[in-house]
Amino acid sequence: MPKPLTVAVVAGAALLARRAMRRRIQASPLWPMPALEEPVSGRPRSRALRLLVTSRETVAEGVVQLRLEGHDLPRWEPGAHLDLVLPSGLVRQYSLCGDPADTSSYTVATRLVEDGRGGSREVHEQLAEGMEIEVRGPRNRFPLVAAESYVFVAGGIGITPVLSMLRALPEGVEWRLLYCGRSRESMPFVAELERLDGRVTVVTGVPDLDALEVPEGAALYCCGPEGLMAAVEERYPQVRVERFTPRASAPGAAFELELRRSGRTLKVPADSTVLAAVRAELPNTLYSCEQGFCGTCQQRVLEGEVDHRDELLTDGERGDSMLICVSRARSERLVLDM
């Protein structure tokens, strides 16, 4: 065992390093960054911040947890997520799983997806303690609503938004959690969850959703792999879900697209996207995730009916804008303010 003096010296060094990181943030000329503006609509985007990675910890097999520190950070509520702008420029969304009352840091966890599009691999292989990273948000499209009781279903890394919800529930409120994964070793926070008064059921493998009991008046939440969420939605249409990958959608028809300010009229084929058609004419058009999550490609709609396929915009925003990476036209013609 290490001697007590050695432990004290190591702990003291870690504390001094953390304080030095905080001083770097507060002294940075990039902190805080001003609010960004939408390039077309003029509506404010989520504020962009430069934060410092002060902790990186493996919390399960293939899962790393990052602590991102700053100063006087925007508050958030359970269910909220953060956009991380990775060193390559990719934008990826991760649920916040720390303490909402902590205005000095954000905590996120991400699983390595071997056959993914590169975002999780970049987090795992390139983000290290001491690095600065740009973030946007927080935003919340998965809020915890008031209810008589709660039922949560989580699969793997989908536990992250649920964890913050469980921590925020008032004492005495009835709740239960069904938490499933490939193995216990791959399930983050499983030990902490099992200590919560026996209201947690941990399942390795495929869960028996037919045995899931949802009392009348209970709020039902689900986050996890698409197959799990689709299965829960099929049985319980009232379920609230959080997606970070696009659901499969039917192909659309070809339509005409007018870019009003540019004076151009294009054809969007049935097997292509508005973004691809626009970038063929306007190659500097901004985009990032190409999945309808980050909002980078949001554009103002002047005429036409939109087939919204994103997972980001509110009903109000959908009244006059669209994410051109995934959404299409329901009408034969669409006019954008571009």
PDB file of C-alpha atoms in Angstrom, residues 228-329:
ATOM      1  CA  LEU A 228     -35.365  -1.042 -27.826  1.00  0.00           C
ATOM      2  CA  MET A 229     -37.079   2.328 -28.251  1.00  0.00           C
ATOM      3  CA  ALA A 230     -39.126   1.098 -31.214  1.00  0.00           C
ATOM      4  CA  ALA A 231     -40.271  -1.944 -29.237  1.00  0.00           C
ATOM      5  CA  VAL A 232     -41.339   0.193 -26.273  1.00  0.00           C
ATOM      6  CA  GLU A 233     -43.104   2.687 -28.584  1.00  0.00           C
ATOM      7  CA  GLU A 234     -45.031  -0.151 -30.205  1.00  0.00           C
ATOM      8  CA  ARG A 235     -46.381  -1.292 -26.835  1.00  0.00           C
ATOM      9  CA  TYR A 236     -46.720   2.130 -25.212  1.00  0.00           C
ATOM     10  CA  PRO A 237     -47.360   4.959 -27.715  1.00  0.00           C
ATOM     11  CA  GLN A 238     -47.317   7.509 -24.875  1.00  0.00           C
ATOM     12  CA  VAL A 239     -43.636   6.850 -24.119  1.00  0.00           C
ATOM     13  CA  ARG A 240     -41.188   9.753 -24.240  1.00  0.00           C
ATOM     14  CA  VAL A 241     -37.970   8.861 -26.086  1.00  0.00           C
ATOM     15  CA  GLU A 242     -34.618  10.498 -26.797  1.00  0.00           C
ATOM     16  CA  ARG A 243     -32.860   9.706 -30.089  1.00  0.00           C
ATOM     17  CA  PHE A 244     -29.331  10.577 -31.192  1.00  0.00           C
ATOM     18  CA  THR A 245     -29.482   8.556 -34.413  1.00  0.00           C
ATOM     19  CA  PRO A 246     -32.142   9.097 -37.075  1.00  0.00           C
ATOM     20  CA  ARG A 247     -35.035   6.681 -37.286  1.00  0.00           C
ATOM     21  CA  ALA A 248     -35.607   4.955 -40.602  1.00  0.00           C
ATOM     22  CA  SER A 249     -37.904   7.002 -42.816  1.00  0.00           C
ATOM     23  CA  ALA A 250     -39.666   6.338 -46.078  1.00  0.00           C
ATOM     24  CA  PRO A 251     -38.107   7.842 -49.221  1.00  0.00           C
ATOM     25  CA  GLY A 252     -39.732  10.989 -50.546  1.00  0.00           C
ATOM     26  CA  ALA A 253     -40.713  12.140 -54.016  1.00  0.00           C
ATOM     27  CA  ALA A 254     -38.693  14.485 -56.209  1.00  0.00           C
ATOM     28  CA  PHE A 255     -39.589  18.164 -55.954  1.00  0.00           C
ATOM     29  CA  GLU A 256     -38.602  21.643 -57.140  1.00  0.00           C
ATOM     30  CA  LEU A 257     -36.539  23.845 -54.845  1.00  0.00           C
ATOM     31  CA  GLU A 258     -36.195  27.599 -55.258  1.00  0.00           C
ATOM     32  CA  LEU A 259     -33.406  29.503 -53.519  1.00  0.00           C
ATOM     33  CA  ARG A 260     -35.062  32.928 -53.456  1.00  0.00           C
ATOM     34  CA  ARG A 261     -32.136  35.223 -52.610  1.00  0.00           C
ATOM     35  CA  SER A 262     -29.776  33.385 -54.968  1.00  0.00           C
ATOM     36  CA  GLY A 263     -32.294  33.385 -57.820  1.00  0.00           C
ATOM     37  CA  ARG A 264     -31.789  29.671 -58.481  1.00  0.00           C
ATOM     38  CA  THR A 265     -34.262  26.857 -59.030  1.00  0.00           C
ATOM     39  CA  LEU A 266     -33.123  23.272 -58.466  1.00  0.00           C
ATOM     40  CA  LYS A 267     -34.478  19.739 -58.637  1.00  0.00           C
ATOM     41  CA  VAL A 268     -34.174  17.562 -55.536  1.00  0.00           C
ATOM     42  CA  PRO A 269     -34.256  13.898 -56.628  1.00  0.00           C
ATOM     43  CA  ALA A 270     -36.212  11.303 -54.661  1.00  0.00           C
ATOM     44  CA  ASP A 271     -32.984   9.548 -53.652  1.00  0.00           C
ATOM     45  CA  SER A 272     -31.053  12.657 -52.557  1.00  0.00           C
ATOM     46  CA  THR A 273     -31.353  15.451 -49.987  1.00  0.00           C
ATOM     47  CA  VAL A 274     -32.053  19.165 -50.000  1.00  0.00           C
ATOM     48  CA  LEU A 275     -28.597  19.697 -48.518  1.00  0.00           C
ATOM     49  CA  ALA A 276     -26.886  17.842 -51.375  1.00  0.00           C
ATOM     50  CA  ALA A 277     -28.818  19.818 -53.985  1.00  0.00           C
ATOM     51  CA  VAL A 278     -28.097  23.134 -52.285  1.00  0.00           C
ATOM     52  CA  ARG A 279     -24.396  22.447 -51.799  1.00  0.00           C
ATOM     53  CA  ALA A 280     -24.033  21.612 -55.490  1.00  0.00           C
ATOM     54  CA  GLU A 281     -24.979  25.259 -56.146  1.00  0.00           C
ATOM     55  CA  LEU A 282     -23.813  26.889 -52.892  1.00  0.00           C
ATOM     56  CA  PRO A 283     -20.827  24.831 -51.697  1.00  0.00           C
ATOM     57  CA  ASN A 284     -20.210  27.036 -48.646  1.00  0.00           C
ATOM     58  CA  THR A 285     -23.586  26.163 -47.083  1.00  0.00           C
ATOM     59  CA  LEU A 286     -23.023  25.170 -43.448  1.00  0.00           C
ATOM     60  CA  TYR A 287     -23.789  21.656 -42.238  1.00  0.00           C
ATOM     61  CA  SER A 288     -22.397  19.113 -39.775  1.00  0.00           C
ATOM     62  CA  CYS A 289     -24.212  16.036 -38.469  1.00  0.00           C
ATOM     63  CA  GLU A 290     -26.360  15.282 -41.580  1.00  0.00           C
ATOM     64  CA  GLN A 291     -28.811  13.486 -39.282  1.00  0.00           C
ATOM     65  CA  GLY A 292     -31.153  16.242 -38.144  1.00  0.00           C
ATOM     66  CA  PHE A 293     -29.718  16.724 -34.650  1.00  0.00           C
ATOM     67  CA  CYS A 294     -27.271  19.621 -34.503  1.00  0.00           C
ATOM     68  CA  GLY A 295     -29.184  22.433 -36.255  1.00  0.00           C
ATOM     69  CA  THR A 296     -26.209  23.729 -38.252  1.00  0.00           C
ATOM     70  CA  CYS A 297     -28.067  23.496 -41.580  1.00  0.00           C
ATOM     71  CA  GLN A 298     -31.308  25.150 -40.395  1.00  0.00           C
ATOM     72  CA  GLN A 299     -32.829  27.366 -43.086  1.00  0.00           C
ATOM     73  CA  ARG A 300     -35.871  29.630 -43.296  1.00  0.00           C
ATOM     74  CA  VAL A 301     -38.808  28.381 -45.395  1.00  0.00           C
ATOM     75  CA  LEU A 302     -40.726  31.012 -47.401  1.00  0.00           C
ATOM     76  CA  GLU A 303     -43.201  28.819 -49.299  1.00  0.00           C
ATOM     77  CA  GLY A 304     -44.247  25.186 -49.479  1.00  0.00           C
ATOM     78  CA  GLU A 305     -45.093  22.391 -47.057  1.00  0.00           C
ATOM     79  CA  VAL A 306     -42.221  20.667 -45.261  1.00  0.00           C
ATOM     80  CA  ASP A 307     -41.933  16.978 -44.388  1.00  0.00           C
ATOM     81  CA  HIS A 308     -39.996  17.446 -41.127  1.00  0.00           C
ATOM     82  CA  ARG A 309     -37.729  14.496 -40.313  1.00  0.00           C
ATOM     83  CA  ASP A 310     -35.399  16.065 -37.754  1.00  0.00           C
ATOM     84  CA  GLU A 311     -35.153  15.354 -34.028  1.00  0.00           C
ATOM     85  CA  LEU A 312     -34.355  18.926 -32.986  1.00  0.00           C
ATOM     86  CA  LEU A 313     -36.767  21.694 -33.978  1.00  0.00           C
ATOM     87  CA  THR A 314     -39.720  22.659 -31.832  1.00  0.00           C
ATOM     88  CA  ASP A 315     -43.228  22.887 -33.289  1.00  0.00           C
ATOM     89  CA  GLY A 316     -42.871  26.662 -33.317  1.00  0.00           C
ATOM     90  CA  GLU A 317     -39.579  26.551 -35.225  1.00  0.00           C
ATOM     91  CA  ARG A 318     -41.043  24.131 -37.740  1.00  0.00           C
ATOM     92  CA  GLY A 319     -43.589  26.771 -38.697  1.00  0.00           C
ATOM     93  CA  ASP A 320     -41.057  28.656 -40.819  1.00  0.00           C
ATOM     94  CA  SER A 321     -37.789  26.686 -40.922  1.00  0.00           C
ATOM     95  CA  MET A 322     -36.337  23.258 -41.637  1.00  0.00           C
ATOM     96  CA  LEU A 323     -33.143  21.242 -41.327  1.00  0.00           C
ATOM     97  CA  ILE A 324     -32.178  20.657 -44.927  1.00  0.00           C
ATOM     98  CA  CYS A 325     -29.975  17.639 -44.199  1.00  0.00           C
ATOM     99  CA  VAL A 326     -32.931  15.312 -43.539  1.00  0.00           C
ATOM    100  CA  SER A 327     -36.252  17.116 -44.094  1.00  0.00           C
ATOM    101  CA  ARG A 328     -37.960  17.264 -47.479  1.00  0.00           C
ATOM    102  CA  ALA A 329     -40.992  18.796 -49.187  1.00  0.00           C
TER     103      ALA A 329
END
